[in-house]
Tab-separated table of C-alpha atoms in Angstrom:
chain	number	residue	atom	x	y	z
U	26	MET	CA	103.889	95.112	115.105
U	27	GLY	CA	101.093	92.934	116.319
U	28	TYR	CA	98.615	90.266	115.363
U	29	SER	CA	95.371	90.874	113.479
U	30	GLU	CA	92.005	89.764	114.885
U	31	PRO	CA	91.912	86.624	112.672
U	32	GLU	CA	95.451	85.763	113.825
U	33	LEU	CA	94.471	86.275	117.479
U	34	ASP	CA	91.542	83.887	116.980
U	35	LYS	CA	93.929	81.271	115.565
U	36	ILE	CA	96.348	81.743	118.466
U	37	ALA	CA	93.525	81.383	121.002
U	38	ARG	CA	92.405	78.098	119.448
U	39	LEU	CA	95.894	76.713	118.869
U	40	TYR	CA	97.246	77.486	122.349
U	41	ASP	CA	93.912	76.932	124.154
U	42	ILE	CA	93.934	80.372	125.773
U	43	ARG	CA	91.571	83.311	126.115
U	44	ILE	CA	92.851	86.472	124.512
U	45	GLU	CA	91.239	89.500	126.105
U	46	GLY	CA	92.133	92.477	128.265
U	47	GLN	CA	95.790	93.404	128.440
U	48	LEU	CA	96.900	90.247	126.614
U	49	GLN	CA	94.750	91.191	123.634
U	50	LEU	CA	96.159	94.732	123.583
U	51	PHE	CA	99.724	93.486	123.951
U	52	LEU	CA	99.456	90.841	121.218
U	53	SER	CA	97.629	93.170	118.833
U	54	ARG	CA	100.115	96.026	119.259
U	55	MET	CA	103.511	94.419	119.851
U	56	GLY	CA	102.948	90.672	119.906
U	57	LYS	CA	105.265	89.988	116.977
U	58	CYS	CA	108.053	92.534	117.457
U	59	ALA	CA	109.732	93.928	120.541
U	60	VAL	CA	110.468	97.263	118.842
U	61	GLY	CA	113.777	97.377	120.718
U	62	LEU	CA	112.177	97.685	124.172
U	63	ILE	CA	112.548	94.092	125.345
U	64	GLY	CA	114.799	91.411	123.909
U	65	ASP	CA	113.931	87.856	122.956
U	66	SER	CA	116.012	86.565	125.867
U	67	GLN	CA	113.211	87.619	128.225
U	68	VAL	CA	110.125	87.342	126.056
U	69	GLN	CA	110.352	84.125	124.078
U	70	LEU	CA	107.459	85.232	121.852
U	71	TYR	CA	110.071	87.282	119.985
U	72	ARG	CA	112.498	84.431	119.284
U	73	THR	CA	112.962	84.553	115.539
U	74	SER	CA	114.182	80.957	115.303
U	75	TRP	CA	111.083	79.475	116.958
U	76	THR	CA	108.292	78.113	114.799
U	77	VAL	CA	104.802	77.266	115.969
U	78	ARG	CA	106.153	73.822	116.908
U	79	GLU	CA	108.733	75.241	119.357
U	80	HIS	CA	106.196	77.642	120.835
U	81	LEU	CA	103.638	74.866	121.337
U	82	LEU	CA	106.179	72.449	122.819
U	83	PHE	CA	107.352	75.186	125.182
U	84	GLN	CA	103.797	75.845	126.419
U	85	VAL	CA	103.037	72.095	126.700
U	86	ASP	CA	106.269	71.484	128.621
U	87	PHE	CA	105.380	74.281	131.050
U	88	PHE	CA	101.881	72.834	131.536
U	89	SER	CA	103.384	69.382	132.199
U	90	GLN	CA	105.865	70.771	134.734
U	91	MET	CA	103.029	72.511	136.561
U	92	GLN	CA	100.945	69.322	136.628
U	93	GLU	CA	103.864	67.218	137.857
U	94	ALA	CA	104.475	69.740	140.651
U	95	GLY	CA	100.782	69.581	141.627
U	96	HIS	CA	99.981	73.207	140.797
U	97	TYR	CA	96.534	72.446	139.373
U	98	GLY	CA	95.058	75.665	140.770
U	99	PHE	CA	97.257	77.674	138.409
U	100	LEU	CA	96.290	75.845	135.222
U	101	ASN	CA	93.453	78.140	134.136
U	102	ASN	CA	94.459	78.372	130.471
U	103	PRO	CA	98.015	79.456	131.322
U	104	PHE	CA	100.170	81.250	128.784
U	105	VAL	CA	103.869	81.798	129.439
U	106	PHE	CA	105.068	85.031	127.874
U	107	SER	CA	108.420	85.455	129.627
U	108	LEU	CA	111.203	83.042	130.490
U	109	VAL	CA	114.175	84.387	132.432
U	110	SER	CA	117.370	82.374	132.981
U	111	GLU	CA	115.642	79.276	131.545
U	112	THR	CA	114.046	78.468	134.929
U	113	GLN	CA	111.899	81.495	135.822
U	114	TYR	CA	108.542	81.393	134.048
U	115	TYR	CA	106.152	84.346	134.022
U	116	PHE	CA	102.645	83.576	132.886
U	117	LEU	CA	99.020	84.636	132.806
U	118	GLN	CA	96.042	82.508	133.707
U	119	THR	CA	94.116	83.675	130.672
U	120	SER	CA	90.730	82.507	131.895
U	121	LEU	CA	91.046	84.631	135.056
U	122	SER	CA	92.694	88.054	134.826
U	123	ASP	CA	95.688	90.121	133.737
U	124	ALA	CA	97.677	89.178	136.863
U	125	VAL	CA	101.187	87.848	136.252
U	126	TYR	CA	102.286	84.664	138.022
U	127	HIS	CA	105.822	83.426	138.573
U	128	TYR	CA	106.872	79.770	138.514
U	129	ASP	CA	110.388	78.900	139.660
U	130	SER	CA	111.195	75.488	138.194
U	131	ASN	CA	114.208	75.153	140.524
U	132	THR	CA	112.022	75.144	143.623
U	133	ASP	CA	108.620	74.231	142.086
U	134	VAL	CA	107.065	77.313	143.722
U	135	VAL	CA	104.338	79.441	142.109
U	136	THR	CA	103.534	82.946	143.319
U	137	GLU	CA	101.301	85.730	142.106
U	138	THR	CA	103.402	88.808	141.400
U	139	ASP	CA	102.279	92.311	142.311
U	140	ALA	CA	102.118	93.194	138.612
U	141	ASP	CA	99.619	92.892	135.817
U	142	LEU	CA	100.866	92.240	132.274
U	143	PHE	CA	101.531	95.887	131.363
U	144	ALA	CA	103.298	96.654	134.650
U	145	PHE	CA	105.475	93.571	134.217
U	146	LEU	CA	106.410	94.482	130.634
U	147	LYS	CA	107.241	98.022	131.788
U	148	LEU	CA	109.456	96.530	134.504
U	149	LEU	CA	111.301	94.436	131.884
U	150	ALA	CA	111.753	97.484	129.656
U	151	ASP	CA	112.984	99.593	132.605
U	152	GLU	CA	115.464	96.883	133.654
U	153	ASN	CA	116.893	96.882	130.148
U	154	ARG	CA	117.006	100.638	129.652
U	155	GLY	CA	120.370	101.583	128.215
U	156	VAL	CA	121.138	98.031	127.084
U	157	LEU	CA	121.529	97.695	123.336
U	158	LYS	CA	118.767	95.466	122.015
U	159	VAL	CA	118.300	94.198	118.512
U	160	PHE	CA	114.935	94.685	116.842
U	161	THR	CA	113.542	91.133	117.117
U	162	CYS	CA	110.399	89.619	115.695
U	163	GLY	CA	108.806	86.253	116.310
U	164	ASP	CA	105.561	84.632	115.258
U	165	LEU	CA	103.341	82.284	117.266
U	166	LEU	CA	101.789	81.036	114.007
U	167	ARG	CA	104.877	80.632	111.781
U	168	ILE	CA	105.095	77.080	110.473
U	169	ILE	CA	108.440	77.234	108.650
């Protein structure tokens, strides 16, 4: 389950990101529901309890952490799509490419991974193969 074109336009404006390439395909096909492949513990977009407020605050907090750490070169319309262990952020620079970047908030280090968005999502799904996952759905636009 994914977002419609009008919803993607709203998300782009609200989160100040560019939605194209692999991000557009991902959000339009499975942006709302993980379909049992990946749980909401790794992809916070699927957290059912989060409203638009929590999603926005999460993205703003990430942006602030990056600024405070002096990582201005990585702030090209960033969009965090995965948070692992509450300190490992995986994000796209949406104005650049489909490359996935990793920010470790414990060490304040940013690195470009060897994966694009689809390869990273496949890696998450492969890591969780055989683990029982609940069908989870979230919504980047849900107000209540």
